[in-house]
């Protein structure tokens, strides 16, 4: 009979053995990836807080001495929530007025006074006056915002959006408690994910970056009912995917500082919100592709931006 004369040679390994090898390879890659993410977190924890605390303590000395103890510093923002990452501009320090001589001053007047005192003591440091705060940018990449605040029997007030008057009562502790609760529900993994996501966010173009407070709020949305895997890589993927949807709608600001934590993105479904959503969708797809191809270098690009 005609034919090629060839014959079928059965594979030397069974399908089951090949699948087992693939599972082993996937497991090994996930271990390698999570080790990398843990190493980043270790670096953030060891390096960033030590550096920022030095700056904060120095600021406290300057303000206490030069303003004769009339102002009291209360750490807010990412320092109080343990979500700070170097250079990501979300260290807020509330400068609380205790003196009757300053009680009638407007936020703008206090901001101007603060800025002038700091320029005198830190002549080589970049100091900028804004409507809400004095921003100090250090040469090592750390950035601190000093927000004038006013204590009342009802709570704390900060500057209004235009800086001319005082805001409604704000409740920063309420948000911090919610974040702590969600973090605890997820075995303490949400705060580390926020740190990693802030680093990832910093690789976006400046106009496409989420605020630190917004990232923290998106993390609460993503993980308040999370039942998935608690490995860092899986939680990072979930954060990106969940946030790509959540970012399309405003999130109510539980602190009372403003109506929404993400007013800077406009109304629900705005062009800007859709742009941010698309950024996050692309990030999720890159994470998935890096995992499928077992490419640690692609994951590193997402966070390091190299």
mmCIF file of C-alpha atoms in Angstrom:
data_model
loop_
_atom_site.group_PDB
_atom_site.id
_atom_site.type_symbol
_atom_site.label_atom_id
_atom_site.label_comp_id
_atom_site.label_asym_id
_atom_site.label_seq_id
_atom_site.Cartn_x
_atom_site.Cartn_y
_atom_site.Cartn_z
ATOM 1 C CA UNK A 1 0.000 0.000 0.000
ATOM 2 C CA UNK A 2 1.051 3.553 -0.656
ATOM 3 C CA UNK A 3 1.708 6.088 2.029
ATOM 4 C CA UNK A 4 4.481 7.963 3.641
ATOM 5 C CA UNK A 5 5.709 4.958 5.517
ATOM 6 C CA UNK A 6 5.741 7.053 8.676
ATOM 7 C CA UNK A 7 4.231 6.074 11.964
ATOM 8 C CA UNK A 8 2.855 7.823 15.027
ATOM 9 C CA UNK A 9 5.198 8.031 17.989
ATOM 10 C CA UNK A 10 3.434 8.534 21.305
ATOM 11 C CA UNK A 11 4.748 11.412 23.423
ATOM 12 C CA UNK A 12 7.326 10.433 26.010
ATOM 13 C CA UNK A 13 5.335 12.353 28.646
ATOM 14 C CA UNK A 14 1.642 12.053 29.341
ATOM 15 C CA UNK A 15 -0.724 15.040 29.220
ATOM 16 C CA UNK A 16 -1.031 14.825 33.001
ATOM 17 C CA UNK A 17 2.742 15.036 33.433
ATOM 18 C CA UNK A 18 2.958 18.043 31.118
ATOM 19 C CA UNK A 19 0.157 19.793 33.034
ATOM 20 C CA UNK A 20 1.888 19.046 36.329
ATOM 21 C CA UNK A 21 5.097 20.583 34.998
ATOM 22 C CA UNK A 22 3.204 23.684 33.902
ATOM 23 C CA UNK A 23 1.563 23.981 37.332
ATOM 24 C CA UNK A 24 4.981 23.707 38.972
ATOM 25 C CA UNK A 25 6.330 26.397 36.653
ATOM 26 C CA UNK A 26 3.399 28.716 37.444
ATOM 27 C CA UNK A 27 3.832 28.158 41.179
ATOM 28 C CA UNK A 28 7.546 28.904 40.949
ATOM 29 C CA UNK A 29 6.913 32.123 39.014
ATOM 30 C CA UNK A 30 4.301 33.329 41.506
ATOM 31 C CA UNK A 31 6.748 32.702 44.352
ATOM 32 C CA UNK A 32 9.410 34.687 42.516
ATOM 33 C CA UNK A 33 6.969 37.515 41.776
ATOM 34 C CA UNK A 34 5.706 37.738 45.346
ATOM 35 C CA UNK A 35 9.287 37.724 46.654
ATOM 36 C CA UNK A 36 9.993 40.716 44.423
ATOM 37 C CA UNK A 37 6.884 42.579 45.659
ATOM 38 C CA UNK A 38 7.806 41.836 49.279
ATOM 39 C CA UNK A 39 11.334 43.165 48.667
ATOM 40 C CA UNK A 40 9.835 46.429 47.382
ATOM 41 C CA UNK A 41 7.660 46.747 50.483
ATOM 42 C CA UNK A 42 10.642 46.110 52.747
ATOM 43 C CA UNK A 43 12.492 48.904 50.997
ATOM 44 C CA UNK A 44 9.559 51.313 51.352
ATOM 45 C CA UNK A 45 9.140 50.525 55.034
ATOM 46 C CA UNK A 46 12.829 50.819 55.929
ATOM 47 C CA UNK A 47 13.799 53.834 53.839
ATOM 48 C CA UNK A 48 10.809 56.122 53.493
ATOM 49 C CA UNK A 49 9.473 56.501 57.014
ATOM 50 C CA UNK A 50 12.895 57.159 58.533
ATOM 51 C CA UNK A 51 13.574 59.926 56.014
ATOM 52 C CA UNK A 52 10.177 61.578 56.234
ATOM 53 C CA UNK A 53 10.174 61.467 60.033
ATOM 54 C CA UNK A 54 13.432 63.431 60.095
ATOM 55 C CA UNK A 55 11.832 66.141 57.978
ATOM 56 C CA UNK A 56 8.632 66.155 60.040
ATOM 57 C CA UNK A 57 10.505 66.437 63.335
ATOM 58 C CA UNK A 58 12.568 69.321 61.955
ATOM 59 C CA UNK A 59 9.412 71.105 60.772
ATOM 60 C CA UNK A 60 7.854 70.635 64.183
ATOM 61 C CA UNK A 61 10.901 72.218 65.837
ATOM 62 C CA UNK A 62 10.844 75.207 63.469
ATOM 63 C CA UNK A 63 7.127 75.851 63.897
ATOM 64 C CA UNK A 64 7.125 75.333 67.677
ATOM 65 C CA UNK A 65 10.126 77.621 68.157
ATOM 66 C CA UNK A 66 9.401 80.374 65.651
ATOM 67 C CA UNK A 67 5.698 80.585 66.395
ATOM 68 C CA UNK A 68 6.236 80.222 70.147
ATOM 69 C CA UNK A 69 4.209 77.054 70.460
ATOM 70 C CA UNK A 70 1.076 78.618 69.051
ATOM 71 C CA UNK A 71 0.708 75.822 66.511
ATOM 72 C CA UNK A 72 0.469 72.093 67.049
ATOM 73 C CA UNK A 73 1.281 69.491 64.391
ATOM 74 C CA UNK A 74 -0.972 66.472 63.892
ATOM 75 C CA UNK A 75 0.136 63.918 61.327
ATOM 76 C CA UNK A 76 -2.579 63.001 58.852
ATOM 77 C CA UNK A 77 -2.561 61.664 55.315
ATOM 78 C CA UNK A 78 -0.558 58.571 54.529
ATOM 79 C CA UNK A 79 1.687 58.835 57.605
ATOM 80 C CA UNK A 80 -1.182 58.173 60.003
ATOM 81 C CA UNK A 81 -2.529 55.406 57.746
ATOM 82 C CA UNK A 82 0.932 53.838 57.159
ATOM 83 C CA UNK A 83 0.483 54.058 53.375
ATOM 84 C CA UNK A 84 3.294 56.529 52.627
ATOM 85 C CA UNK A 85 5.705 55.887 49.756
ATOM 86 C CA UNK A 86 8.646 58.222 49.074
ATOM 87 C CA UNK A 87 8.006 61.084 46.666
ATOM 88 C CA UNK A 88 4.324 60.443 46.061
ATOM 89 C CA UNK A 89 3.115 63.722 47.572
ATOM 90 C CA UNK A 90 0.581 62.529 50.092
ATOM 91 C CA UNK A 91 2.044 63.442 53.478
ATOM 92 C CA UNK A 92 -0.458 65.792 55.084
ATOM 93 C CA UNK A 93 0.314 67.503 58.376
ATOM 94 C CA UNK A 94 -2.518 69.380 60.056
ATOM 95 C CA UNK A 95 -1.285 72.598 61.653
ATOM 96 C CA UNK A 96 -3.837 73.162 64.402
ATOM 97 C CA UNK A 97 -4.369 76.672 65.747
ATOM 98 C CA UNK A 98 -4.544 76.866 69.538
ATOM 99 C CA UNK A 99 -3.954 80.591 70.057
ATOM 100 C CA UNK A 100 -6.742 83.166 70.347
ATOM 101 C CA UNK A 101 -4.432 85.702 68.655
ATOM 102 C CA UNK A 102 -4.544 83.600 65.478
ATOM 103 C CA UNK A 103 -8.141 82.442 65.741
ATOM 104 C CA UNK A 104 -9.448 85.292 63.591
ATOM 105 C CA UNK A 105 -6.846 84.764 60.841
ATOM 106 C CA UNK A 106 -7.944 83.342 57.505
ATOM 107 C CA UNK A 107 -6.359 80.145 56.162
ATOM 108 C CA UNK A 108 -4.550 82.224 53.506
ATOM 109 C CA UNK A 109 -2.995 84.454 56.165
ATOM 110 C CA UNK A 110 -1.781 81.452 58.146
ATOM 111 C CA UNK A 111 -0.423 79.780 54.994
ATOM 112 C CA UNK A 112 1.491 82.972 54.163
ATOM 113 C CA UNK A 113 2.903 83.200 57.705
ATOM 114 C CA UNK A 114 3.953 79.559 57.681
ATOM 115 C CA UNK A 115 5.593 79.815 54.270
ATOM 116 C CA UNK A 116 7.603 82.896 55.237
ATOM 117 C CA UNK A 117 8.855 81.320 58.481
ATOM 118 C CA UNK A 118 9.906 78.173 56.621
ATOM 119 C CA UNK A 119 11.655 80.089 53.823
ATOM 120 C CA UNK A 120 13.716 81.910 56.454
ATOM 121 C CA UNK A 121 14.825 78.628 58.024
ATOM 122 C CA UNK A 122 15.016 76.481 54.858
ATOM 123 C CA UNK A 123 16.350 78.890 52.192
ATOM 124 C CA UNK A 124 17.512 76.109 49.840
ATOM 125 C CA UNK A 125 14.277 74.100 50.032
ATOM 126 C CA UNK A 126 11.399 74.561 47.575
ATOM 127 C CA UNK A 127 8.392 75.997 49.443
ATOM 128 C CA UNK A 128 5.128 76.715 47.652
ATOM 129 C CA UNK A 129 1.959 78.426 48.898
ATOM 130 C CA UNK A 130 -1.349 76.986 47.716
ATOM 131 C CA UNK A 131 -5.007 77.644 48.533
ATOM 132 C CA UNK A 132 -5.152 74.754 51.004
ATOM 133 C CA UNK A 133 -1.590 74.191 52.189
ATOM 134 C CA UNK A 134 2.102 75.017 52.209
ATOM 135 C CA UNK A 135 3.996 72.392 50.199
ATOM 136 C CA UNK A 136 7.635 71.666 51.079
ATOM 137 C CA UNK A 137 9.612 69.682 48.498
ATOM 138 C CA UNK A 138 12.959 68.293 49.671
ATOM 139 C CA UNK A 139 15.936 67.442 47.482
ATOM 140 C CA UNK A 140 15.693 63.751 48.490
ATOM 141 C CA UNK A 141 12.234 63.459 46.870
ATOM 142 C CA UNK A 142 10.132 63.739 50.025
ATOM 143 C CA UNK A 143 7.223 66.159 49.901
ATOM 144 C CA UNK A 144 5.167 67.427 52.848
ATOM 145 C CA UNK A 145 1.985 69.491 52.857
ATOM 146 C CA UNK A 146 1.175 71.627 55.894
ATOM 147 C CA UNK A 147 -2.588 72.205 56.103
ATOM 148 C CA UNK A 148 -3.799 74.918 58.490
ATOM 149 C CA UNK A 149 -6.591 73.538 60.649
ATOM 150 C CA UNK A 150 -8.811 74.903 63.362
ATOM 151 C CA UNK A 151 -10.060 73.028 66.418
ATOM 152 C CA UNK A 152 -13.697 73.507 67.429
ATOM 153 C CA UNK A 153 -15.955 71.725 69.909
ATOM 154 C CA UNK A 154 -17.516 69.850 66.975
ATOM 155 C CA UNK A 155 -14.230 68.804 65.348
ATOM 156 C CA UNK A 156 -11.517 70.026 62.980
ATOM 157 C CA UNK A 157 -11.862 72.511 60.125
ATOM 158 C CA UNK A 158 -9.392 73.064 57.276
ATOM 159 C CA UNK A 159 -9.243 75.678 54.522
ATOM 160 C CA UNK A 160 -12.107 75.819 52.040
ATOM 161 C CA UNK A 161 -11.391 75.201 48.355
ATOM 162 C CA UNK A 162 -10.471 78.854 47.698
ATOM 163 C CA UNK A 163 -8.470 79.187 50.920
ATOM 164 C CA UNK A 164 -10.398 82.263 52.057
ATOM 165 C CA UNK A 165 -12.617 80.699 54.732
ATOM 166 C CA UNK A 166 -12.780 77.559 56.869
ATOM 167 C CA UNK A 167 -14.412 74.341 55.671
ATOM 168 C CA UNK A 168 -17.122 72.261 57.270
ATOM 169 C CA UNK A 169 -16.089 69.880 60.052
ATOM 170 C CA UNK A 170 -13.796 67.140 58.724
ATOM 171 C CA UNK A 171 -13.418 63.657 60.201
ATOM 172 C CA UNK A 172 -10.106 62.146 59.040
ATOM 173 C CA UNK A 173 -10.258 59.484 61.765
ATOM 174 C CA UNK A 174 -13.465 58.063 60.248
ATOM 175 C CA UNK A 175 -11.690 57.224 56.982
ATOM 176 C CA UNK A 176 -8.624 55.834 58.766
ATOM 177 C CA UNK A 177 -10.861 53.530 60.831
ATOM 178 C CA UNK A 178 -12.562 52.181 57.701
ATOM 179 C CA UNK A 179 -9.211 51.535 56.048
ATOM 180 C CA UNK A 180 -7.976 49.759 59.192
ATOM 181 C CA UNK A 181 -11.120 47.611 59.232
ATOM 182 C CA UNK A 182 -10.783 46.543 55.579
ATOM 183 C CA UNK A 183 -7.060 45.929 56.053
ATOM 184 C CA UNK A 184 -7.782 43.654 59.023
ATOM 185 C CA UNK A 185 -10.423 41.712 57.045
ATOM 186 C CA UNK A 186 -7.730 40.903 54.479
ATOM 187 C CA UNK A 187 -4.990 39.748 56.875
ATOM 188 C CA UNK A 188 -3.216 43.104 56.838
ATOM 189 C CA UNK A 189 -2.563 42.975 53.094
ATOM 190 C CA UNK A 190 -4.517 46.055 51.926
ATOM 191 C CA UNK A 191 -2.078 48.679 53.258
ATOM 192 C CA UNK A 192 0.888 46.989 51.491
ATOM 193 C CA UNK A 193 -1.159 46.804 48.269
ATOM 194 C CA UNK A 194 -1.865 50.545 48.536
ATOM 195 C CA UNK A 195 1.877 51.217 48.827
ATOM 196 C CA UNK A 196 2.638 49.074 45.779
ATOM 197 C CA UNK A 197 -0.184 50.672 43.814
ATOM 198 C CA UNK A 198 1.032 54.168 44.667
ATOM 199 C CA UNK A 199 4.449 53.220 43.277
ATOM 200 C CA UNK A 200 2.788 51.850 40.129
ATOM 201 C CA UNK A 201 0.644 54.985 39.844
ATOM 202 C CA UNK A 202 3.799 57.105 39.930
ATOM 203 C CA UNK A 203 4.944 55.547 36.618
ATOM 204 C CA UNK A 204 1.932 57.060 34.810
ATOM 205 C CA UNK A 205 2.214 60.424 33.071
ATOM 206 C CA UNK A 206 1.718 63.200 35.619
ATOM 207 C CA UNK A 207 -1.705 64.115 34.211
ATOM 208 C CA UNK A 208 -2.820 60.498 34.489
ATOM 209 C CA UNK A 209 -1.979 59.890 38.139
ATOM 210 C CA UNK A 210 -4.561 59.233 40.822
ATOM 211 C CA UNK A 211 -4.267 61.111 44.118
ATOM 212 C CA UNK A 212 -2.985 59.180 47.130
ATOM 213 C CA UNK A 213 -6.297 59.617 48.974
ATOM 214 C CA UNK A 214 -8.193 58.403 45.891
ATOM 215 C CA UNK A 215 -6.037 55.250 45.682
ATOM 216 C CA UNK A 216 -6.762 54.518 49.340
ATOM 217 C CA UNK A 217 -10.494 54.984 48.712
ATOM 218 C CA UNK A 218 -10.370 52.717 45.640
ATOM 219 C CA UNK A 219 -8.606 50.080 47.745
ATOM 220 C CA UNK A 220 -11.435 50.153 50.286
ATOM 221 C CA UNK A 221 -13.920 49.703 47.425
ATOM 222 C CA UNK A 222 -11.884 46.840 45.958
ATOM 223 C CA UNK A 223 -11.325 44.852 49.136
ATOM 224 C CA UNK A 224 -14.273 45.542 51.465
ATOM 225 C CA UNK A 225 -16.001 42.361 50.236
ATOM 226 C CA UNK A 226 -12.973 40.577 48.740
ATOM 227 C CA UNK A 227 -12.958 36.778 48.963
ATOM 228 C CA UNK A 228 -10.054 36.046 46.618
ATOM 229 C CA UNK A 229 -6.452 34.924 46.961
ATOM 230 C CA UNK A 230 -4.403 37.004 49.421
ATOM 231 C CA UNK A 231 -1.103 36.801 47.539
ATOM 232 C CA UNK A 232 0.268 40.209 46.584
ATOM 233 C CA UNK A 233 0.213 39.590 42.825
ATOM 234 C CA UNK A 234 -3.431 38.444 42.856
ATOM 235 C CA UNK A 235 -4.492 41.390 45.010
ATOM 236 C CA UNK A 236 -2.628 43.826 42.741
ATOM 237 C CA UNK A 237 -4.480 42.419 39.724
ATOM 238 C CA UNK A 238 -7.801 42.689 41.554
ATOM 239 C CA UNK A 239 -7.016 46.276 42.586
ATOM 240 C CA UNK A 240 -6.313 47.278 38.970
ATOM 241 C CA UNK A 241 -9.389 45.525 37.583
ATOM 242 C CA UNK A 242 -11.755 46.767 40.305
ATOM 243 C CA UNK A 243 -10.428 50.336 40.136
ATOM 244 C CA UNK A 244 -10.886 50.488 36.357
ATOM 245 C CA UNK A 245 -14.634 50.267 37.049
ATOM 246 C CA UNK A 246 -14.825 52.207 40.340
ATOM 247 C CA UNK A 247 -12.956 55.200 38.921
ATOM 248 C CA UNK A 248 -15.820 55.877 36.498
ATOM 249 C CA UNK A 249 -18.073 57.106 39.350
ATOM 250 C CA UNK A 250 -17.411 59.624 42.158
ATOM 251 C CA UNK A 251 -16.638 58.211 45.617
ATOM 252 C CA UNK A 252 -18.228 60.032 48.568
ATOM 253 C CA UNK A 253 -15.684 61.637 50.893
ATOM 254 C CA UNK A 254 -16.298 60.199 54.363
ATOM 255 C CA UNK A 255 -14.052 62.796 56.030
ATOM 256 C CA UNK A 256 -16.333 65.676 55.037
ATOM 257 C CA UNK A 257 -13.410 67.567 53.479
ATOM 258 C CA UNK A 258 -15.202 67.689 50.127
ATOM 259 C CA UNK A 259 -18.247 66.109 48.525
ATOM 260 C CA UNK A 260 -16.169 63.451 46.749
ATOM 261 C CA UNK A 261 -12.591 62.195 47.111
ATOM 262 C CA UNK A 262 -12.160 62.398 43.335
ATOM 263 C CA UNK A 263 -13.702 65.742 42.388
ATOM 264 C CA UNK A 264 -10.616 66.363 40.245
ATOM 265 C CA UNK A 265 -11.959 63.812 37.706
ATOM 266 C CA UNK A 266 -15.306 65.527 37.183
ATOM 267 C CA UNK A 267 -18.768 63.992 36.922
ATOM 268 C CA UNK A 268 -19.568 60.287 36.543
ATOM 269 C CA UNK A 269 -18.492 58.966 33.153
ATOM 270 C CA UNK A 270 -16.504 62.098 32.270
ATOM 271 C CA UNK A 271 -13.826 61.959 29.572
ATOM 272 C CA UNK A 272 -11.146 62.186 32.257
ATOM 273 C CA UNK A 273 -12.668 59.300 34.223
ATOM 274 C CA UNK A 274 -12.780 57.161 31.066
ATOM 275 C CA UNK A 275 -9.124 57.969 30.387
ATOM 276 C CA UNK A 276 -8.138 56.908 33.894
ATOM 277 C CA UNK A 277 -10.267 53.777 33.556
ATOM 278 C CA UNK A 278 -8.496 52.862 30.311
ATOM 279 C CA UNK A 279 -5.102 53.346 32.009
ATOM 280 C CA UNK A 280 -6.099 50.894 34.725
ATOM 281 C CA UNK A 281 -7.501 48.400 32.217
ATOM 282 C CA UNK A 282 -4.203 48.465 30.310
ATOM 283 C CA UNK A 283 -2.332 47.930 33.560
ATOM 284 C CA UNK A 284 -4.479 44.905 34.403
ATOM 285 C CA UNK A 285 -3.902 43.416 30.934
ATOM 286 C CA UNK A 286 -0.143 43.917 31.279
ATOM 287 C CA UNK A 287 -0.213 42.135 34.642
ATOM 288 C CA UNK A 288 -2.114 39.226 33.114
ATOM 289 C CA UNK A 289 0.228 39.049 30.120
ATOM 290 C CA UNK A 290 3.313 39.140 32.355
ATOM 291 C CA UNK A 291 1.867 36.297 34.404
ATOM 292 C CA UNK A 292 0.951 34.172 31.370
ATOM 293 C CA UNK A 293 4.423 34.647 29.862
ATOM 294 C CA UNK A 294 6.044 34.305 33.298
ATOM 295 C CA UNK A 295 7.920 37.560 32.772
ATOM 296 C CA UNK A 296 9.153 39.103 36.005
ATOM 297 C CA UNK A 297 10.837 41.882 34.015
ATOM 298 C CA UNK A 298 7.431 42.988 32.657
ATOM 299 C CA UNK A 299 6.057 43.173 36.198
ATOM 300 C CA UNK A 300 9.087 45.217 37.240
ATOM 301 C CA UNK A 301 8.433 47.670 34.399
ATOM 302 C CA UNK A 302 4.915 48.244 35.727
ATOM 303 C CA UNK A 303 6.157 49.363 39.139
ATOM 304 C CA UNK A 304 9.652 50.701 38.449
ATOM 305 C CA UNK A 305 8.721 52.342 35.156
ATOM 306 C CA UNK A 306 11.985 51.228 33.521
#
